[in-house]
Every structure is written in structure tokens, then in C-alpha cells.
Short mmCIF file of C-alpha atoms in Angstrom, two decimals:
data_model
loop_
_atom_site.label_atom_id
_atom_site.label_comp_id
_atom_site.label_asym_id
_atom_site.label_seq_id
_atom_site.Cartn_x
_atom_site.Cartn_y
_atom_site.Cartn_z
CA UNK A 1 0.98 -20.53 5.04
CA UNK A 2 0.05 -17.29 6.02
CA UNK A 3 -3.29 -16.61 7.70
CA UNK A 4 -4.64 -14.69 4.28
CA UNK A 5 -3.72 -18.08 2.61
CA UNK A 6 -5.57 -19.72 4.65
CA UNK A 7 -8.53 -17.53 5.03
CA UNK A 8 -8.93 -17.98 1.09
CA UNK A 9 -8.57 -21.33 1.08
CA UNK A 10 -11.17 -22.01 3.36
CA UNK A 11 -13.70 -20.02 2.29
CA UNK A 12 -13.56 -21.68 -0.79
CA UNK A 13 -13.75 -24.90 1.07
CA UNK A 14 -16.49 -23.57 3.31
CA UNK A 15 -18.64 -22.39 -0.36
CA UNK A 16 -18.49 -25.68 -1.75
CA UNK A 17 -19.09 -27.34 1.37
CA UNK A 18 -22.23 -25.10 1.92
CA UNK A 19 -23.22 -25.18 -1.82
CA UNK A 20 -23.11 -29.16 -1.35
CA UNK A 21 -25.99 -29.67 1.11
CA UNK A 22 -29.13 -30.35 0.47
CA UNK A 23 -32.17 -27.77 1.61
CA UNK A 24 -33.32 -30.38 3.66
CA UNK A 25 -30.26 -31.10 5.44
CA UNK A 26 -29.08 -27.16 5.82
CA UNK A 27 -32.53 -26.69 7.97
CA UNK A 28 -31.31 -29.68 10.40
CA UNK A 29 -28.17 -28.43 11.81
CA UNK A 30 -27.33 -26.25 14.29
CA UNK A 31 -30.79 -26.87 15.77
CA UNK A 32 -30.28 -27.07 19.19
CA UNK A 33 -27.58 -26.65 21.16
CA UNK A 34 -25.67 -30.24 22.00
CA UNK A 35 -26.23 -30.89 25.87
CA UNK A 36 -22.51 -31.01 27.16
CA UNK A 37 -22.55 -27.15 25.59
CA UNK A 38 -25.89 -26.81 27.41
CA UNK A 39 -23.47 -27.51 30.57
CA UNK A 40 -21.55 -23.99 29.98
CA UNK A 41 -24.20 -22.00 29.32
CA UNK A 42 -25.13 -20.22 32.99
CA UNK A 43 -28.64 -20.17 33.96
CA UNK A 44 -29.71 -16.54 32.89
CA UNK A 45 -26.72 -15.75 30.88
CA UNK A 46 -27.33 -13.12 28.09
CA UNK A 47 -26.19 -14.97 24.85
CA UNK A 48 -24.29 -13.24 22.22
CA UNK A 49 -24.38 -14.76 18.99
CA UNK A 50 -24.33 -13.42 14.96
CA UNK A 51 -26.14 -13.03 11.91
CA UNK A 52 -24.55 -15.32 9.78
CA UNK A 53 -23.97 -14.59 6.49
CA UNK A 54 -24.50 -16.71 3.26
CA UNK A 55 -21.87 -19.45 3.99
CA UNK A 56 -21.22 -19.28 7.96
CA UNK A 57 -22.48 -21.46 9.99
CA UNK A 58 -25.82 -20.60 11.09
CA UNK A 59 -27.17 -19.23 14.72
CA UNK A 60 -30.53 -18.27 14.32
CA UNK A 61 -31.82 -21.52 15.69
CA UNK A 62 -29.48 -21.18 18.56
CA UNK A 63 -31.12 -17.41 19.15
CA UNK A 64 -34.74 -19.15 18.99
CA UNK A 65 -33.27 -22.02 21.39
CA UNK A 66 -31.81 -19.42 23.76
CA UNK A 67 -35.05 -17.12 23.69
CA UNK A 68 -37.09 -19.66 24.34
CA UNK A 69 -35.80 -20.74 27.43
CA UNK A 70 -35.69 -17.73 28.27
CA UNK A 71 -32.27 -16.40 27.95
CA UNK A 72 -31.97 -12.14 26.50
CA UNK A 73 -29.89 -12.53 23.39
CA UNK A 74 -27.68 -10.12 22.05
CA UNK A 75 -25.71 -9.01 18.69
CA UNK A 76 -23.26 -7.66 17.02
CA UNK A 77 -23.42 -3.91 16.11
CA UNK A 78 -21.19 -1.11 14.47
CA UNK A 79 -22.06 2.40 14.31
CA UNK A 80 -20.06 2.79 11.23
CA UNK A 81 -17.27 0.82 9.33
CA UNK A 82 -14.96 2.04 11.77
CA UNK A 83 -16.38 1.87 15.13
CA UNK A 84 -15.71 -0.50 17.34
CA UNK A 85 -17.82 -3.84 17.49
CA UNK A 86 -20.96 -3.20 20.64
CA UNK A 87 -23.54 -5.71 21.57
CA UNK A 88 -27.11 -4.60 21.27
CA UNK A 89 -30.75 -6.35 22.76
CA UNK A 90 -32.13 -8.50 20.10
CA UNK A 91 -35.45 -9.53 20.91
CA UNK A 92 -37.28 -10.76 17.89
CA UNK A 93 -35.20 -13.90 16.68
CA UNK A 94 -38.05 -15.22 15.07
CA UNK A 95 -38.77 -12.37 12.44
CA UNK A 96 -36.01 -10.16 12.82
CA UNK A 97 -38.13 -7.27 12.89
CA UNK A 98 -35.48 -5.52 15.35
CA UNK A 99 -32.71 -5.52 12.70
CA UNK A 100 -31.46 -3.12 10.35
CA UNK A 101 -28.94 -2.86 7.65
CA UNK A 102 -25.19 -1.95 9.10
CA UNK A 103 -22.46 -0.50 7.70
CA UNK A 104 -20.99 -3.93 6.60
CA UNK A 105 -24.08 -4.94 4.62
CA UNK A 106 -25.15 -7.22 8.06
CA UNK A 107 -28.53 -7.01 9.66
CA UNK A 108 -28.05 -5.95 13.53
CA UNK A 109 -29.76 -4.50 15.84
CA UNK A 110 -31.46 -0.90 15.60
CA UNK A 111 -29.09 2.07 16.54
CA UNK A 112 -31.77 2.79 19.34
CA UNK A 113 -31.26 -1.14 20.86
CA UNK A 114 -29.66 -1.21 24.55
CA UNK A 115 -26.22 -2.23 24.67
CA UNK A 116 -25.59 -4.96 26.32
CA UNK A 117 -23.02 -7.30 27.31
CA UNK A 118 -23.10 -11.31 26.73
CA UNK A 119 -21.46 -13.54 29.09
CA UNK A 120 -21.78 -16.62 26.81
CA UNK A 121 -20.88 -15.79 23.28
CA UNK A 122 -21.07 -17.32 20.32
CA UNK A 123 -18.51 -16.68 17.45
CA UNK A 124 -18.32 -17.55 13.86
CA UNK A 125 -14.94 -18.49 11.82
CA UNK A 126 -13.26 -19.14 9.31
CA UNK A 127 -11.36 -21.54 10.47
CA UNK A 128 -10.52 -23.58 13.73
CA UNK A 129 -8.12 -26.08 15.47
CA UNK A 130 -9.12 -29.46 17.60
CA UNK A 131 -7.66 -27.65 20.42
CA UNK A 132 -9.93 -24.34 19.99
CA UNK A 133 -7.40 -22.18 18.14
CA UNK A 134 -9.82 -19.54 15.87
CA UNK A 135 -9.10 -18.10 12.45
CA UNK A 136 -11.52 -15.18 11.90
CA UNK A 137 -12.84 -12.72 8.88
CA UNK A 138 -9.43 -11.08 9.99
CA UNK A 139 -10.72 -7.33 10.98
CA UNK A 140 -10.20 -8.37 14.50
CA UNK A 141 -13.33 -7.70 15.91
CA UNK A 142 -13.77 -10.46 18.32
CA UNK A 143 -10.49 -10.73 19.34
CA UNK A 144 -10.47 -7.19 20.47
CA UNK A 145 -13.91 -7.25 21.96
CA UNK A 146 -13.01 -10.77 24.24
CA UNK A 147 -9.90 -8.85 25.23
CA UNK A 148 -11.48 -6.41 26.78
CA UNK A 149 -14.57 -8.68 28.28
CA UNK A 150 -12.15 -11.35 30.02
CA UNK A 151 -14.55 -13.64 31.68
CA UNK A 152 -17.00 -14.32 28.72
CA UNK A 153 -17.30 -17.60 27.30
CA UNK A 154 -16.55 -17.95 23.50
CA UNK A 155 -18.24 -20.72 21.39
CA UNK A 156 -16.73 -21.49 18.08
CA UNK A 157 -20.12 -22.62 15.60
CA UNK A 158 -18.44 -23.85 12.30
CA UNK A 159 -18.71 -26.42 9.55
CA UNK A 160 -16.75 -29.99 10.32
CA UNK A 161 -14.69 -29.07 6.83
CA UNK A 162 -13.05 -25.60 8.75
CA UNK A 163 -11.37 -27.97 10.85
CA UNK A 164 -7.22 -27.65 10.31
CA UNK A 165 -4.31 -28.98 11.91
CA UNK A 166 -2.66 -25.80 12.65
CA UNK A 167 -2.95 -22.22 12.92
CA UNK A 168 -0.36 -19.30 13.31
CA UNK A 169 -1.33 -17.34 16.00
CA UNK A 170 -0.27 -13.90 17.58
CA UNK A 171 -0.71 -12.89 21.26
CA UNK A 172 -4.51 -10.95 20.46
CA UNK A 173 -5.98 -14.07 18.86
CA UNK A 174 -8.45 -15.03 21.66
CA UNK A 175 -8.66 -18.97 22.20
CA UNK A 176 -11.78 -20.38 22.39
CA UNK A 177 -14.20 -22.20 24.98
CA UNK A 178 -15.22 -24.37 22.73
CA UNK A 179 -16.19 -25.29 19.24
CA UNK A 180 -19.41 -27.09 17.63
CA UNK A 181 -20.07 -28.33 14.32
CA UNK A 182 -22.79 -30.58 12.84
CA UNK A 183 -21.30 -33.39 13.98
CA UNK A 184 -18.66 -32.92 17.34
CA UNK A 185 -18.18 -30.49 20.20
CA UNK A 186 -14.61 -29.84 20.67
CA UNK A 187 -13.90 -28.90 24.05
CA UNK A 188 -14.74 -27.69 26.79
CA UNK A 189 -10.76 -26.51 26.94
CA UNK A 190 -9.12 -25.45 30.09
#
């Protein structure tokens, strides 16, 4: 199965999945970081994370959690649909007020935000393996930005149903630190 395959099939499994919980039970996860995660997380790291959209697993709690103790937080940004992806200050995770419309349809940060770099980041998918494989959107983005950022820590946040046996991987897919879903931290891998 090719990695379009299975990008299609698991969005549709990631909709339904999505579509299937309850309000109630949609506000409950992703709350607060587990505590063996806690472990990776440096004292004063800047946290990357993502706005997630309508079916991704969500961070904004995460960005409260990480504000809170006191932790600058940082997202994604594009200048334009073709620019590379840049990390910018976000500093109101509560209301959002420092976000604007990009050029994918995605709030991020104000073209006038600092960039900055994260040394813990946190990543959506699309899909993922028990042994922290990572299927993206497929533009590359991530891949190419942790190429170029060797050191930072990449956190796969996804829903329990992304999980697959296998991926097929190339050479630029980035591995991942570790992955979290409502119910299991995989990792951390070697």
C-alpha cells in the first residue's frame, strides 16, 4: 500500500473516529501531558506544538499545560504556500489572540511574531507505528524542518485508531521520540 493509500484510509478512519466521541469525552483528552513524557520535556525548553485542525488530535491543552508552567511555546508558520515551515512566539494559548489566518487556511502566529526555535516539539499525523515510525499530511514539512534541527525532540500526539503495523518509509521521514494517544505513550525510543 502506498503511503497516499494509506493517508486516505486513515483519515477516513481518523473522521469517524473523531465524529464518534462524545463532546464530553473530546474535552478530556489530551489534557495534560502523561508524566513519563513529562520526563523528556527539559526544564525551560521552548515547546513547539500545532493548531490542530478539525480531526487531529488536539494540542491546545498541551500549549495551556506548557504555558503555565512556564515553558515559551511556539508554532508553526508559513509566509506563503511555498515557504518553508518557521516557528514563531505564541503567547496567548488561552484566546489565541496572537494568531492569524495563513496561507493554508491555519491560524499561526502573526507575521510580526519572533522566530523561534523549539527544542521539544510536538507533531501531529496521520498515521504512526508502535515503534515511532510517522506518516504525515505528506508536504514534508516536518520532516524537512527536524532534518535540519537535529537535536530536537519530536512527540507524535495522535488518536489510538492511527495506530498501524507498518509503514513504508524513505531516508527523510524523521522517526519519532515518542508518541501519545488517549490511552498509551509509546516510547521513549532510542
Amino acid at each position: 500500500m502506498t503511503k497516499d493509500d494509506l493517508r486516505k484510509r486513515l483519515r477516513a478512519a481518523r473522521r469517524e473516529h473523531v465524529a464518534a466521541l462524545p463532546d464530553s469525552v473530546r474535552t478530556l483528552v489530551f489534557m495534560r501531558p502523561p508524566a513519563p513524557l513529562l520526563d523528556m520535556v527539559p526544564q525551560g525548553a521552548t515547546i513547539g506544538l500545532y493548531r490542530a485542525a478539525s480531526t487531529e488530535a488536539p494540542a491546545g491543552a498541551y500549549a495551556r499545560y506548557f504555558y503555565d508552567a512556564g515553558h515559551e511555546l511556539a508554532l508553526p508558520r508559513f509566509a506563503d504556500r511555498n515557504a518553508p515551515m518557521q516557528f514563531a512566539r505564541f503567547t496567548d494559548p488561552f484566546e489565541e489572540s496572537d494568531l492569524e489566518t495563513g496561507p493554508f487556511g491555519l491560524l499561526q502566529p502573526a507575521m510580526d511574531a519572533a522566530i523561534i526555535e523549539p527544542s521539544v516539539l510536538f507533531v501531529p499525523l496521520v498515521g504512526f507505528t508502535a515503534d515511532g515510525a510517522r506518516l504525515g499530511q505528506g508536504g514534508g514539512h516536518y520532516d524537512r524542518w527536524l532534518a535540519a534541527h537535529t537535536g530536537v525532540i519530536a512527540i507524535g500526539i495522535g488518536w489510538d485508531c492511527q495506530l498501524v503495523d507498518e509503514l513504508p518509509t524513505e531516508p527523510h521521514d524523521i522517526p519519532l521520540a515518542a508518541i501519545v494517544t488517549p490511552t498509551r505513550l509509546y516510547g521513549p525510543f532510542a
